[in-house]
């Protein structure tokens, strides 16, 4: 979950921004066909979502999906 501000939650666990790239790389190593589903609060800046998508792609993950969830 990508909140309006603060750390991203992955599987219910908060992840600092500097941990995300390692997470994407580890996911790619485990399964090259891993799908990344990015869910963002409404109102999250488009650029923040795109940044995470680009970082997933740089790690080799190409199956990406986005959605919105609650928030204001």
JSON list of C-alpha atoms in Angstrom, two decimals:
[
{"chain": "A", "resi": 1, "resn": "UNK", "atom": "CA", "xyz": [0.00, 0.00, 0.00]},
{"chain": "A", "resi": 2, "resn": "UNK", "atom": "CA", "xyz": [1.37, 3.39, -0.98]},
{"chain": "A", "resi": 3, "resn": "UNK", "atom": "CA", "xyz": [0.08, 5.99, 1.51]},
{"chain": "A", "resi": 4, "resn": "UNK", "atom": "CA", "xyz": [-0.22, 9.72, 0.94]},
{"chain": "A", "resi": 5, "resn": "UNK", "atom": "CA", "xyz": [2.91, 10.11, 3.06]},
{"chain": "A", "resi": 6, "resn": "UNK", "atom": "CA", "xyz": [5.27, 7.87, 4.95]},
{"chain": "A", "resi": 7, "resn": "UNK", "atom": "CA", "xyz": [6.54, 4.36, 4.41]},
{"chain": "A", "resi": 8, "resn": "UNK", "atom": "CA", "xyz": [5.08, 1.87, 1.94]},
{"chain": "A", "resi": 9, "resn": "UNK", "atom": "CA", "xyz": [3.38, -1.24, 3.37]},
{"chain": "A", "resi": 10, "resn": "UNK", "atom": "CA", "xyz": [4.23, -4.59, 1.78]},
{"chain": "A", "resi": 11, "resn": "UNK", "atom": "CA", "xyz": [2.17, -7.51, 2.98]},
{"chain": "A", "resi": 12, "resn": "UNK", "atom": "CA", "xyz": [1.11, -5.44, 5.97]},
{"chain": "A", "resi": 13, "resn": "UNK", "atom": "CA", "xyz": [4.72, -4.64, 6.96]},
{"chain": "A", "resi": 14, "resn": "UNK", "atom": "CA", "xyz": [6.07, -1.08, 6.69]},
{"chain": "A", "resi": 15, "resn": "UNK", "atom": "CA", "xyz": [9.11, -0.79, 4.45]},
{"chain": "A", "resi": 16, "resn": "UNK", "atom": "CA", "xyz": [11.44, 2.20, 4.30]},
{"chain": "A", "resi": 17, "resn": "UNK", "atom": "CA", "xyz": [12.09, 3.54, 0.82]},
{"chain": "A", "resi": 18, "resn": "UNK", "atom": "CA", "xyz": [15.69, 2.31, 0.93]},
{"chain": "A", "resi": 19, "resn": "UNK", "atom": "CA", "xyz": [14.44, -1.29, 1.43]},
{"chain": "A", "resi": 20, "resn": "UNK", "atom": "CA", "xyz": [12.16, -1.39, -1.60]},
{"chain": "A", "resi": 21, "resn": "UNK", "atom": "CA", "xyz": [14.80, -2.01, -4.28]},
{"chain": "A", "resi": 22, "resn": "UNK", "atom": "CA", "xyz": [16.21, -4.97, -2.34]},
{"chain": "A", "resi": 23, "resn": "UNK", "atom": "CA", "xyz": [12.70, -6.35, -1.97]},
{"chain": "A", "resi": 24, "resn": "UNK", "atom": "CA", "xyz": [12.09, -6.11, -5.73]},
{"chain": "A", "resi": 25, "resn": "UNK", "atom": "CA", "xyz": [15.47, -7.75, -6.48]},
{"chain": "A", "resi": 26, "resn": "UNK", "atom": "CA", "xyz": [14.80, -10.60, -4.04]},
{"chain": "A", "resi": 27, "resn": "UNK", "atom": "CA", "xyz": [11.34, -11.17, -5.55]},
{"chain": "A", "resi": 28, "resn": "UNK", "atom": "CA", "xyz": [12.87, -11.35, -9.03]},
{"chain": "A", "resi": 29, "resn": "UNK", "atom": "CA", "xyz": [15.50, -13.85, -7.86]},
{"chain": "A", "resi": 30, "resn": "UNK", "atom": "CA", "xyz": [12.82, -16.08, -6.28]},
{"chain": "A", "resi": 31, "resn": "UNK", "atom": "CA", "xyz": [10.46, -15.97, -9.25]},
{"chain": "A", "resi": 32, "resn": "UNK", "atom": "CA", "xyz": [11.13, -14.02, -12.41]},
{"chain": "A", "resi": 33, "resn": "UNK", "atom": "CA", "xyz": [7.39, -13.97, -13.20]},
{"chain": "A", "resi": 34, "resn": "UNK", "atom": "CA", "xyz": [6.41, -12.32, -9.90]},
{"chain": "A", "resi": 35, "resn": "UNK", "atom": "CA", "xyz": [3.53, -9.89, -10.35]},
{"chain": "A", "resi": 36, "resn": "UNK", "atom": "CA", "xyz": [3.82, -6.58, -8.51]},
{"chain": "A", "resi": 37, "resn": "UNK", "atom": "CA", "xyz": [0.46, -5.08, -7.53]},
{"chain": "A", "resi": 38, "resn": "UNK", "atom": "CA", "xyz": [0.77, -1.47, -6.40]},
{"chain": "A", "resi": 39, "resn": "UNK", "atom": "CA", "xyz": [-2.19, -0.18, -4.42]},
{"chain": "A", "resi": 40, "resn": "UNK", "atom": "CA", "xyz": [-2.22, 3.49, -3.54]},
{"chain": "A", "resi": 41, "resn": "UNK", "atom": "CA", "xyz": [-4.41, 5.69, -1.40]},
{"chain": "A", "resi": 42, "resn": "UNK", "atom": "CA", "xyz": [-6.50, 8.07, -3.47]},
{"chain": "A", "resi": 43, "resn": "UNK", "atom": "CA", "xyz": [-4.64, 11.31, -3.85]},
{"chain": "A", "resi": 44, "resn": "UNK", "atom": "CA", "xyz": [-1.14, 9.78, -3.91]},
{"chain": "A", "resi": 45, "resn": "UNK", "atom": "CA", "xyz": [0.97, 11.68, -6.43]},
{"chain": "A", "resi": 46, "resn": "UNK", "atom": "CA", "xyz": [1.16, 9.88, -9.78]},
{"chain": "A", "resi": 47, "resn": "UNK", "atom": "CA", "xyz": [4.92, 10.34, -9.75]},
{"chain": "A", "resi": 48, "resn": "UNK", "atom": "CA", "xyz": [5.28, 8.35, -6.53]},
{"chain": "A", "resi": 49, "resn": "UNK", "atom": "CA", "xyz": [3.52, 5.35, -8.07]},
{"chain": "A", "resi": 50, "resn": "UNK", "atom": "CA", "xyz": [5.46, 5.65, -11.34]},
{"chain": "A", "resi": 51, "resn": "UNK", "atom": "CA", "xyz": [8.73, 5.81, -9.40]},
{"chain": "A", "resi": 52, "resn": "UNK", "atom": "CA", "xyz": [7.98, 2.48, -7.71]},
{"chain": "A", "resi": 53, "resn": "UNK", "atom": "CA", "xyz": [6.92, 0.94, -11.02]},
{"chain": "A", "resi": 54, "resn": "UNK", "atom": "CA", "xyz": [10.17, 2.02, -12.66]},
{"chain": "A", "resi": 55, "resn": "UNK", "atom": "CA", "xyz": [12.19, 0.61, -9.78]},
{"chain": "A", "resi": 56, "resn": "UNK", "atom": "CA", "xyz": [10.37, -2.73, -10.07]},
{"chain": "A", "resi": 57, "resn": "UNK", "atom": "CA", "xyz": [11.16, -2.78, -13.79]},
{"chain": "A", "resi": 58, "resn": "UNK", "atom": "CA", "xyz": [14.83, -2.00, -13.12]},
{"chain": "A", "resi": 59, "resn": "UNK", "atom": "CA", "xyz": [14.93, -5.09, -10.87]},
{"chain": "A", "resi": 60, "resn": "UNK", "atom": "CA", "xyz": [13.59, -7.14, -13.79]},
{"chain": "A", "resi": 61, "resn": "UNK", "atom": "CA", "xyz": [9.96, -7.34, -12.69]},
{"chain": "A", "resi": 62, "resn": "UNK", "atom": "CA", "xyz": [7.70, -6.63, -15.67]},
{"chain": "A", "resi": 63, "resn": "UNK", "atom": "CA", "xyz": [4.28, -7.90, -14.53]},
{"chain": "A", "resi": 64, "resn": "UNK", "atom": "CA", "xyz": [2.89, -4.74, -12.93]},
{"chain": "A", "resi": 65, "resn": "UNK", "atom": "CA", "xyz": [-0.64, -3.73, -11.92]},
{"chain": "A", "resi": 66, "resn": "UNK", "atom": "CA", "xyz": [-1.97, -0.67, -10.10]},
{"chain": "A", "resi": 67, "resn": "UNK", "atom": "CA", "xyz": [-5.12, 0.15, -8.16]},
{"chain": "A", "resi": 68, "resn": "UNK", "atom": "CA", "xyz": [-6.54, 2.58, -5.61]},
{"chain": "A", "resi": 69, "resn": "UNK", "atom": "CA", "xyz": [-7.77, 2.03, -2.13]},
{"chain": "A", "resi": 70, "resn": "UNK", "atom": "CA", "xyz": [-9.75, 4.23, 0.25]},
{"chain": "A", "resi": 71, "resn": "UNK", "atom": "CA", "xyz": [-7.95, 7.25, 1.65]},
{"chain": "A", "resi": 72, "resn": "UNK", "atom": "CA", "xyz": [-8.82, 10.78, 0.78]}
]
